[in-house]
Coordinates of C-alpha atoms in Angstrom, one line a residue:
M1 CA 0.0 0.0 -0.2
T2 CA 1.3 3.7 -0.6
E3 CA 1.0 5.9 2.5
T4 CA -0.7 9.4 1.6
T5 CA -1.4 12.4 3.2
R6 CA -3.9 15.6 3.1
S7 CA -3.6 17.9 0.6
G8 CA -2.7 21.0 2.6
T9 CA 0.7 19.8 3.8
V10 CA 2.1 17.8 1.1
K11 CA 4.1 21.1 -0.5
I12 CA 5.7 21.0 2.9
V13 CA 6.9 17.6 3.9
T14 CA 7.9 17.2 0.3
A15 CA 10.2 20.2 0.2
E16 CA 12.1 19.3 3.2
R17 CA 12.2 15.5 2.2
V18 CA 14.0 15.8 -1.2
L19 CA 17.2 16.6 0.5
L20 CA 16.4 14.7 3.8
S21 CA 14.4 11.4 3.2
K22 CA 15.9 8.3 4.6
V23 CA 13.2 5.5 3.8
P24 CA 11.6 4.1 1.2
E25 CA 8.2 4.5 -0.3
V26 CA 5.5 2.1 0.9
T27 CA 5.1 0.3 -2.7
V28 CA 5.0 -3.9 -3.2
W29 CA 8.3 -4.1 -3.3
F30 CA 8.3 -2.5 0.3
W31 CA 6.2 -5.2 1.7
I32 CA 7.7 -7.7 0.1
I33 CA 11.0 -7.3 1.3
K34 CA 9.5 -6.5 4.8
I35 CA 8.1 -9.8 5.0
L36 CA 11.3 -11.6 4.0
C37 CA 12.9 -9.9 6.5
T38 CA 10.7 -10.9 9.3
T39 CA 11.5 -14.6 8.2
V40 CA 14.8 -14.1 8.3
G41 CA 14.4 -12.6 12.2
E42 CA 12.8 -15.5 13.2
S43 CA 15.1 -18.5 11.4
F44 CA 18.2 -16.9 11.6
A45 CA 17.9 -15.9 15.2
D46 CA 16.7 -19.9 16.2
W47 CA 19.8 -21.0 13.9
I48 CA 22.5 -18.8 16.1
N49 CA 20.9 -19.5 19.5
T50 CA 19.8 -23.1 19.3
T51 CA 22.1 -25.0 15.7
L52 CA 25.6 -22.9 16.9
G53 CA 24.9 -23.1 20.5
V54 CA 25.7 -19.6 21.1
G55 CA 23.2 -19.4 23.2
L56 CA 20.1 -16.9 24.0
S57 CA 21.5 -14.2 26.0
M58 CA 25.1 -13.8 24.1
T59 CA 22.8 -14.2 20.6
A60 CA 21.0 -10.8 22.2
L61 CA 23.7 -9.4 23.2
I62 CA 25.7 -9.8 20.3
F63 CA 22.9 -8.6 17.6
T64 CA 22.3 -5.4 20.1
V65 CA 25.8 -4.4 19.5
I66 CA 25.3 -5.0 15.4
L67 CA 22.2 -2.8 15.6
A68 CA 23.7 -0.2 17.1
A69 CA 26.4 0.0 14.9
V70 CA 24.2 -0.8 11.8
L71 CA 21.3 2.1 13.0
G72 CA 24.4 4.4 13.5
W73 CA 25.5 4.1 9.9
Q74 CA 22.0 4.2 9.0
L75 CA 21.8 8.2 10.9
R76 CA 24.9 9.4 9.6
L77 CA 23.5 9.3 6.3
E78 CA 21.9 12.3 4.7
R79 CA 19.6 9.9 2.3
Y80 CA 17.9 6.6 1.6
V81 CA 20.1 3.9 0.9
P82 CA 18.2 0.6 -0.1
L83 CA 21.1 -1.5 1.3
V84 CA 21.6 0.2 4.3
Y85 CA 18.4 0.9 5.6
W86 CA 16.9 -3.1 5.1
L87 CA 20.2 -4.4 6.5
A88 CA 19.3 -1.8 10.0
V89 CA 15.6 -4.0 9.4
V90 CA 17.1 -7.1 9.1
V91 CA 18.8 -6.9 12.1
L92 CA 16.3 -4.9 13.9
S93 CA 13.8 -8.4 13.2
V94 CA 16.6 -10.4 14.7
T95 CA 17.2 -8.3 18.0
G96 CA 13.5 -7.9 18.3
T97 CA 12.5 -11.3 18.1
L98 CA 15.6 -12.3 20.9
Y99 CA 14.6 -9.6 23.1
T100 CA 11.1 -11.4 22.8
D101 CA 12.5 -15.0 23.4
I102 CA 14.4 -13.6 26.7
L103 CA 11.2 -12.5 28.6
T104 CA 9.5 -15.7 27.6
D105 CA 12.4 -18.5 28.2
K106 CA 14.9 -16.9 30.4
L107 CA 12.5 -14.7 32.8
G108 CA 9.5 -16.7 32.5
V109 CA 6.6 -13.8 31.4
P110 CA 4.2 -15.2 29.7
L111 CA 3.2 -14.0 26.5
A112 CA -0.1 -12.8 27.1
V113 CA 1.9 -10.3 29.8
S114 CA 5.0 -9.6 27.2
T115 CA 2.2 -9.0 24.5
S116 CA 0.6 -6.0 26.6
V117 CA 3.5 -4.9 27.5
F118 CA 5.0 -4.4 24.1
A119 CA 1.5 -3.4 23.0
A120 CA 1.6 -0.2 26.1
A121 CA 4.7 0.3 25.0
L122 CA 4.1 0.7 21.5
V123 CA 1.2 3.2 22.1
V124 CA 4.0 5.7 24.3
V125 CA 6.2 5.6 21.5
F126 CA 3.7 6.8 19.1
G127 CA 2.3 9.1 21.7
V128 CA 5.1 10.7 22.3
W129 CA 6.3 10.5 18.5
Y130 CA 2.7 12.8 17.9
A131 CA 3.3 15.2 20.7
R132 CA 6.6 15.9 19.8
E133 CA 6.0 15.8 15.6
R134 CA 2.4 15.8 15.0
T135 CA 2.7 13.2 12.6
L136 CA 3.3 9.5 12.6
S137 CA 3.6 9.4 8.5
I138 CA 6.6 7.9 7.5
H139 CA 6.6 10.5 4.2
S140 CA 7.5 13.3 6.7
I141 CA 10.9 11.0 8.1
V142 CA 13.0 14.3 7.4
T143 CA 14.5 15.2 10.8
L144 CA 16.7 13.2 12.8
P145 CA 14.1 13.0 15.9
R146 CA 11.9 11.4 13.6
E147 CA 13.8 9.1 12.3
S148 CA 14.8 8.2 15.7
F149 CA 11.3 7.4 16.6
Y150 CA 10.8 5.6 13.7
W151 CA 13.7 3.2 14.3
L152 CA 12.6 2.9 17.9
A153 CA 8.6 2.1 17.3
V154 CA 10.1 -0.7 14.2
L155 CA 11.9 -2.5 17.0
V156 CA 8.8 -2.5 19.2
T157 CA 6.7 -3.6 16.7
F158 CA 9.1 -6.8 15.7
A159 CA 8.8 -7.8 19.5
L160 CA 4.9 -7.0 19.4
G161 CA 4.9 -9.4 16.3
T162 CA 6.8 -12.1 18.0
A163 CA 5.1 -12.1 20.9
A164 CA 1.4 -11.3 19.8
G165 CA 2.4 -14.2 17.2
D166 CA 3.5 -16.7 19.5
W167 CA 0.8 -16.1 21.9
T168 CA -1.7 -17.1 19.2
L169 CA 0.2 -20.2 18.7
Q170 CA 0.1 -21.3 22.4
L171 CA -3.7 -20.8 22.5
T172 CA -4.3 -22.1 19.3
G173 CA -1.5 -25.1 18.4
W174 CA -1.6 -24.2 15.4
G175 CA 0.5 -26.2 13.0
P176 CA 2.6 -24.8 10.5
G177 CA 1.0 -24.0 7.6
T178 CA -2.1 -22.9 9.4
S179 CA -0.4 -20.2 11.0
V180 CA 0.3 -18.4 8.1
L181 CA -3.3 -18.1 7.3
L182 CA -4.3 -15.6 10.4
P183 CA -1.7 -13.1 9.9
A184 CA -2.2 -13.2 5.9
G185 CA -5.7 -12.8 6.5
L186 CA -5.5 -9.6 8.6
I187 CA -3.4 -8.0 5.9
G188 CA -5.5 -8.5 3.4
A189 CA -8.4 -7.0 5.5
V190 CA -5.9 -4.1 6.2
V191 CA -5.3 -3.6 2.3
I192 CA -9.1 -3.8 2.0
G193 CA -9.4 -1.1 4.9
W194 CA -7.0 1.3 3.0
R195 CA -8.4 0.7 -0.1
L196 CA -11.9 1.9 1.3
G197 CA -10.2 5.0 2.4
A198 CA -8.9 4.4 5.9
N199 CA -6.2 6.6 7.5
P200 CA -3.6 5.5 5.7
V201 CA -1.4 6.1 8.9
L202 CA -2.7 3.5 10.5
S203 CA -3.2 1.1 8.1
F204 CA 0.6 1.3 7.5
W205 CA 1.2 0.3 11.5
L206 CA -1.2 -2.1 11.5
A207 CA -0.1 -3.6 8.3
Y208 CA 3.5 -3.3 9.7
V209 CA 2.7 -5.1 12.9
V210 CA 1.1 -8.0 11.2
T211 CA 3.6 -8.6 8.9
R212 CA 5.8 -9.7 11.7
P213 CA 3.8 -13.2 12.8
L214 CA 3.6 -13.6 9.0
G215 CA 6.6 -13.6 7.9
A216 CA 7.8 -16.0 11.3
N217 CA 5.0 -18.1 10.3
L218 CA 7.0 -18.4 6.9
G219 CA 9.8 -19.5 8.3
D220 CA 8.4 -21.6 10.8
W221 CA 6.6 -23.4 8.2
F222 CA 10.0 -23.7 5.9
A223 CA 11.9 -24.8 8.9
S224 CA 9.7 -27.3 10.4
P225 CA 10.4 -30.9 9.6
R226 CA 7.7 -32.6 6.9
T227 CA 6.3 -35.0 10.1
D228 CA 5.0 -31.8 11.4
H229 CA 3.6 -30.7 8.4
G230 CA 6.9 -28.1 7.7
L231 CA 8.4 -28.1 4.3
G232 CA 11.5 -29.7 5.7
V233 CA 13.9 -27.1 4.8
G234 CA 16.0 -26.2 8.4
T235 CA 16.3 -23.3 9.9
A236 CA 20.3 -22.7 7.8
I237 CA 18.9 -23.5 4.8
T238 CA 15.8 -21.0 5.4
S239 CA 18.0 -18.3 6.5
A240 CA 20.0 -18.7 3.2
I241 CA 17.1 -18.9 0.9
F242 CA 15.5 -15.4 1.9
L243 CA 18.7 -13.2 2.7
A244 CA 19.5 -14.0 -0.6
A245 CA 15.7 -13.2 -1.7
I246 CA 16.3 -10.1 0.6
L247 CA 19.8 -9.0 -1.3
A248 CA 18.0 -9.6 -5.0
T249 CA 15.3 -7.3 -4.4
I250 CA 17.8 -4.5 -2.6
L251 CA 19.7 -5.1 -5.4
Y252 CA 17.0 -4.4 -7.7
L253 CA 15.5 -1.4 -5.8
T254 CA 18.9 0.1 -5.7
R255 CA 19.3 -0.2 -9.6
T256 CA 15.3 1.1 -10.7
H257 CA 15.6 3.9 -7.5
S258 CA 11.5 2.5 -7.7
D259 CA 11.1 3.0 -4.0
V260 CA 12.5 6.5 -3.7
L261 CA 10.1 8.8 -2.7
E262 CA 11.3 11.9 -4.7
D263 CA 11.2 9.8 -8.0
Y264 CA 7.9 8.4 -7.1
D265 CA 5.8 11.2 -6.2
R266 CA 7.4 12.6 -9.3
A267 CA 5.7 9.6 -11.5
H268 CA 2.7 8.8 -9.7
T269 CA -0.4 9.9 -8.0
P270 CA -2.2 9.3 -4.8
I271 CA -4.2 6.0 -5.2
V272 CA -6.7 7.2 -2.3
A273 CA -7.9 9.9 -1.8
T274 CA -8.8 10.1 2.1
R275 CA -11.5 12.7 4.1
P276 CA -12.3 12.1 7.9
V277 CA -16.0 10.9 7.6
R278 CA -14.6 7.8 5.7
E279 CA -11.3 7.8 8.0
R280 CA -14.0 7.3 11.0
I281 CA -16.2 5.2 9.7
M282 CA -13.5 2.7 8.4
L283 CA -11.8 3.0 12.1
G284 CA -15.2 1.2 12.9
Y285 CA -14.2 -1.3 10.2
Y286 CA -10.6 -1.9 12.1
A287 CA -12.6 -2.5 15.3
A288 CA -14.8 -5.1 14.0
V289 CA -12.2 -7.1 12.4
A290 CA -10.3 -6.8 16.1
V291 CA -13.3 -8.1 17.6
A292 CA -13.7 -11.0 14.6
T293 CA -10.2 -12.0 15.4
G294 CA -10.5 -12.1 19.1
A295 CA -13.9 -14.7 18.7
L296 CA -11.2 -16.6 16.5
L297 CA -8.8 -17.0 19.0
V298 CA -11.0 -17.6 21.5
W299 CA -13.3 -19.9 19.3
A300 CA -9.4 -21.8 18.4
A301 CA -8.5 -22.3 22.5
G302 CA -11.2 -24.0 23.3
Q303 CA -11.1 -26.9 21.0
P304 CA -8.4 -29.7 21.6
H305 CA -5.0 -29.2 20.0
A306 CA -1.7 -30.6 21.7
T307 CA 1.0 -28.4 22.0
A308 CA 4.7 -28.4 23.7
A309 CA 5.2 -28.6 27.2
S310 CA 6.3 -25.1 28.5
E311 CA 8.8 -25.0 31.6
D312 CA 5.8 -24.0 33.3
Q313 CA 3.5 -26.5 32.5
T314 CA 6.0 -29.1 33.6
S315 CA 6.6 -27.5 36.7
A316 CA 2.8 -27.0 37.3
A317 CA 2.1 -30.7 36.2
P318 CA 5.3 -33.0 36.5
V319 CA 2.9 -36.2 37.3
T320 CA 1.2 -35.7 34.1
T321 CA 4.3 -34.6 31.9
T322 CA 6.3 -38.1 33.5
L323 CA 3.1 -40.1 32.8
I324 CA 3.3 -38.7 29.2
Q325 CA 7.2 -39.1 28.6
A326 CA 6.6 -43.0 29.7
Q327 CA 3.8 -43.5 27.6
A328 CA 5.2 -42.2 24.4
M329 CA 8.8 -43.6 25.2
A330 CA 7.3 -47.1 25.3
H331 CA 6.5 -46.5 21.7
F332 CA 10.1 -45.7 20.8
P333 CA 12.8 -48.0 19.5
P334 CA 14.6 -48.8 23.4
A335 CA 18.3 -48.7 21.8
E336 CA 17.7 -45.0 21.0
I337 CA 16.0 -44.6 24.3
A338 CA 19.2 -46.2 25.9
K339 CA 21.4 -43.7 23.3
F340 CA 20.2 -40.5 24.9
R341 CA 19.9 -42.2 28.2
T342 CA 23.7 -42.7 27.9
I343 CA 24.4 -39.4 26.6
A344 CA 22.6 -37.6 29.5
Q345 CA 24.4 -40.0 31.9
D346 CA 27.5 -39.3 30.2
T347 CA 27.0 -34.9 30.2
L348 CA 25.6 -35.4 34.5
A349 CA 29.1 -37.4 35.5
K350 CA 31.3 -34.6 33.8
V351 CA 29.0 -31.9 35.7
H352 CA 29.6 -33.4 38.9
A353 CA 33.3 -33.4 38.1
G354 CA 33.5 -29.9 37.2
D355 CA 34.1 -30.0 33.3
Q356 CA 31.9 -27.7 31.7
T357 CA 33.4 -27.4 28.5
G358 CA 33.5 -31.5 28.3
A359 CA 29.6 -31.5 29.7
T360 CA 28.8 -29.0 27.0
A361 CA 30.6 -30.8 24.2
R362 CA 28.7 -34.0 25.3
I363 CA 25.1 -32.5 25.3
K364 CA 25.8 -31.3 21.6
D365 CA 26.1 -35.3 20.7
L366 CA 22.4 -35.2 22.7
E367 CA 20.8 -32.5 20.6
T368 CA 22.2 -34.0 17.2
A369 CA 20.9 -37.3 17.9
W370 CA 17.4 -36.0 19.0
D371 CA 17.0 -33.7 16.1
D372 CA 18.3 -37.2 13.8
D373 CA 15.7 -39.4 14.8
E374 CA 12.8 -36.6 14.9
P375 CA 11.6 -37.7 11.9
T376 CA 11.1 -41.3 12.8
L377 CA 10.5 -40.8 16.7
R378 CA 7.7 -37.5 16.4
P379 CA 5.3 -39.8 14.6
L380 CA 5.4 -42.6 16.9
D381 CA 3.7 -40.4 19.5
Q382 CA 2.9 -36.6 19.0
T383 CA 2.4 -35.4 22.2
G384 CA 5.2 -37.6 24.2
W385 CA 7.4 -36.4 21.6
H386 CA 7.4 -32.6 22.4
A387 CA 7.0 -33.5 26.5
L388 CA 10.4 -35.0 26.1
D389 CA 11.6 -32.3 23.7
G390 CA 10.7 -29.8 25.7
Q391 CA 12.5 -31.2 28.5
I392 CA 15.4 -31.7 26.5
D393 CA 15.3 -27.8 25.4
G394 CA 15.8 -27.3 29.2
V395 CA 18.5 -29.1 29.8
L396 CA 20.5 -27.7 26.7
K397 CA 19.2 -23.8 28.0
A398 CA 20.7 -24.8 31.8
L399 CA 24.3 -26.2 30.0
R400 CA 24.6 -23.3 27.4
A401 CA 23.5 -20.1 30.0
S402 CA 25.9 -17.4 29.7
K403 CA 26.7 -17.7 33.5
P404 CA 25.8 -22.2 33.7
D405 CA 25.2 -23.3 37.2
P406 CA 26.2 -26.5 37.9
A407 CA 23.4 -27.4 40.5
T408 CA 20.6 -26.1 37.7
E409 CA 22.5 -28.5 35.2
A410 CA 22.9 -31.3 37.4
Q411 CA 18.9 -31.0 38.1
T412 CA 17.9 -31.1 34.4
L413 CA 20.3 -34.2 33.4
T414 CA 19.0 -35.8 36.6
A415 CA 15.2 -35.2 35.6
L416 CA 16.1 -36.3 32.1
V417 CA 18.2 -39.4 33.0
T418 CA 15.3 -40.3 35.5
A419 CA 12.7 -39.9 32.3
L420 CA 14.6 -41.6 29.9
Q421 CA 15.0 -44.5 32.8
S422 CA 11.0 -44.5 33.9
G423 CA 10.5 -44.8 30.0
N424 CA 12.7 -47.5 29.5
T425 CA 11.6 -49.4 32.3
H426 CA 7.5 -49.0 31.3
S427 CA 8.8 -50.3 27.5
D428 CA 10.0 -53.5 29.6
S429 CA 7.3 -53.9 31.2
R430 CA 5.2 -53.8 28.1
N431 CA 7.3 -56.1 26.7

């Protein structure tokens, strides 16, 4: 969609931004590359944090430093440069995802709370921005303060979109593929509202928030295994594919200048003419869409569905989780259970011996073996697989913490060994 401003202000803003424009025109290319960036934010963060074993806190710290450097580069420029601008968006996407994950995985903040906090933070950012500048239009990003507000809002929208998207999946239990449909439908609703005369600034920021869960769900769909109704591409290849697509789009925009505000304005006339009365009517339309979305989520949350066991669920219902694991492992090949148990016991022995390096290296073997066996084990018992997968994730987080705690490591490993042993005993009794 293309953002427009009311007559009477266009000439003043245009005169300022001829020399100072730092953002692109909102064309279809803008939304394509934005979705690509959000997909990379999800898959690339997962790849570095989990696959490479860097750890969540360290990954967040690394990208915070990178973000500061890239934004410093962007803010020093005097005009819009596609490569730098979209590099900033990619890094913001990764960083915003990591901040939300830290709140959820490290600090145990419920997704409902983090979603509410980020939504409130975005309202505050917009409120202060508007009070100071009297506009939230990206066509007005012609000064350093406005650009600073803009990038802060972008960061918060990424964090909000991540939290809201994860909360939606938690409520509904939707899998890859299905989870893409809701944000895609909401974007379609925003496009319809904008075309019918809704406020263009409001429409822009609504779409900007919703593209975050759309891109994240696309990334999950590509990366998830086929046994979980994904495409089975993996996080590394998914990141590479979408990064290549981003680079190709940037090269095209750099060559054609089709998204440069000044060039675009000279060649195009506003697509949608807005009027105050119509904007108020369409505000009601957006409210109706929000109510309908809420009703859909409430209905979906009430339907039977299986979700991965979170740490909170595990601690709240340890007996149920243990039974699920034991029943699941009764369906798993005993030789595989024995292999996992041996690795966990070796790791526990190294923790007791004070060999943190050896323990971290050994637990990598468990992660690799578990991932390699996923296509075989997961179809045997989906619910049980998720329960055990959550427990293994807890072990990995404990061993890869920025400041490992031997007591926590020993506790999580002992629980895992016990679960694997009980599963093996249960399997033997069935035989």
